């Protein structure tokens, strides 16, 4: 492996890592908001409805960013 | 075309096997989704959205954060192997194991509390123990898988062009995280 190739690999690693960290931050933020929403509307009937978007968003982030589901149909992963 | 030619062509198609492996893993994960869906729906069927007052919300949030942290370390481990950075792979996959063990410690603690306040003989308790137990079983199998690829990776078994073992195990670990994203609100929030 040449020196140039190692540099390219490190750059790729840095980019891929950053994408993962950003996804993790999004999940963490959504989890905290989810927790806050739960405490705000704890005894309200629409709590499940209010929390559902957070579950769906977090699930999709994991499927897309971490599990690369789009690679199944030829996405860029 | 002779048998030898066919055999040679099969082996030249290097893209085939990883694709087949990946599809197979996704089919397995899909089948697992049905298992978790059955257990999740059983919770709503038996107790609706009822929640006991004694649920330890902070502990649940804490172990959720730990599992999320283990998911990012698993991602970093896979990415490290993809870019042939073996030392980083060992560090990150070891972190995943440690975080998974801490998560399991939290689960043991919450199960202990559950036996005191909502034992398995109660309707909510039965759903609780079923879901937490099923998920904990997946965490344990995931930890075994991550441990195996960590040892193999440290010995140089995987590389940037041959890391399917790492990818498969880490995908499974992310699925465990995904399952918790659904289980956590089902048991603690909804």
Short mmCIF file of N, CA and C in Angstrom, two decimals, chain A residues 5 7 10-11 13 24 27-28 30 33 35 38 41 44 54 56-57 61 63 66 68-72 76-77:
data_model
loop_
_atom_site.label_atom_id
_atom_site.label_comp_id
_atom_site.label_asym_id
_atom_site.label_seq_id
_atom_site.Cartn_x
_atom_site.Cartn_y
_atom_site.Cartn_z
N UNK A 5 -2.32 6.01 -0.73
CA UNK A 5 -3.50 5.18 -0.48
C UNK A 5 -3.89 5.21 1.00
N UNK A 7 -3.45 7.69 3.07
CA UNK A 7 -4.09 8.99 3.30
C UNK A 7 -5.55 8.94 2.87
N UNK A 10 -7.62 6.96 5.32
CA UNK A 10 -7.88 7.71 6.57
C UNK A 10 -8.97 8.74 6.37
N UNK A 11 -8.95 9.38 5.20
CA UNK A 11 -9.98 10.36 4.88
C UNK A 11 -11.35 9.68 4.81
N UNK A 13 -12.19 6.88 6.26
CA UNK A 13 -12.53 6.47 7.64
C UNK A 13 -13.12 7.64 8.42
N UNK A 24 -25.70 8.99 15.58
CA UNK A 24 -25.83 8.68 17.02
C UNK A 24 -26.31 9.90 17.81
N UNK A 27 -29.99 10.28 17.32
CA UNK A 27 -30.75 9.30 18.12
C UNK A 27 -30.78 9.73 19.59
N UNK A 28 -29.64 10.20 20.08
CA UNK A 28 -29.56 10.64 21.49
C UNK A 28 -30.50 11.82 21.73
N UNK A 30 -33.17 12.68 19.98
CA UNK A 30 -34.56 12.22 19.86
C UNK A 30 -35.00 11.46 21.11
N UNK A 33 -35.67 14.04 23.83
CA UNK A 33 -36.94 14.74 23.58
C UNK A 33 -38.12 13.81 23.89
N UNK A 35 -38.21 11.43 26.03
CA UNK A 35 -38.32 11.35 27.49
C UNK A 35 -39.01 12.60 28.05
N UNK A 38 -42.69 12.54 27.22
CA UNK A 38 -43.35 11.59 28.13
C UNK A 38 -43.69 12.27 29.46
N UNK A 41 -46.57 14.99 28.99
CA UNK A 41 -47.94 14.50 28.72
C UNK A 41 -48.19 13.13 29.35
N UNK A 44 -51.83 11.97 29.55
CA UNK A 44 -52.72 12.33 28.45
C UNK A 44 -52.96 11.13 27.52
N UNK A 54 -41.11 9.66 17.25
CA UNK A 54 -39.73 9.52 17.74
C UNK A 54 -39.23 8.10 17.52
N UNK A 56 -40.32 5.95 15.28
CA UNK A 56 -40.14 5.72 13.83
C UNK A 56 -38.85 6.38 13.34
N UNK A 57 -38.62 7.63 13.77
CA UNK A 57 -37.42 8.36 13.33
C UNK A 57 -36.14 7.65 13.80
N UNK A 61 -33.23 5.85 11.44
CA UNK A 61 -31.81 6.26 11.51
C UNK A 61 -30.91 5.03 11.72
N UNK A 63 -31.65 1.87 10.98
CA UNK A 63 -31.71 1.04 9.76
C UNK A 63 -30.86 1.64 8.64
N UNK A 66 -26.73 2.90 10.39
CA UNK A 66 -25.93 1.83 11.00
C UNK A 66 -26.05 0.49 10.26
N UNK A 68 -27.35 0.11 7.10
CA UNK A 68 -27.21 0.30 5.64
C UNK A 68 -28.30 -0.44 4.86
N UNK A 69 -29.54 -0.27 5.28
CA UNK A 69 -30.62 -1.02 4.63
C UNK A 69 -30.76 -0.67 3.15
N UNK A 70 -30.39 0.58 2.79
CA UNK A 70 -30.55 0.99 1.39
C UNK A 70 -29.62 0.24 0.45
N UNK A 71 -28.58 -0.40 1.01
CA UNK A 71 -27.68 -1.21 0.17
C UNK A 71 -28.41 -2.41 -0.42
N UNK A 72 -29.53 -2.78 0.21
CA UNK A 72 -30.30 -3.92 -0.29
C UNK A 72 -30.87 -3.67 -1.69
N UNK A 76 -26.43 3.98 -2.04
CA UNK A 76 -25.01 4.32 -1.91
C UNK A 76 -24.52 4.08 -0.48
N UNK A 77 -24.18 2.83 -0.16
CA UNK A 77 -23.66 2.51 1.17
C UNK A 77 -22.47 1.60 1.07
#
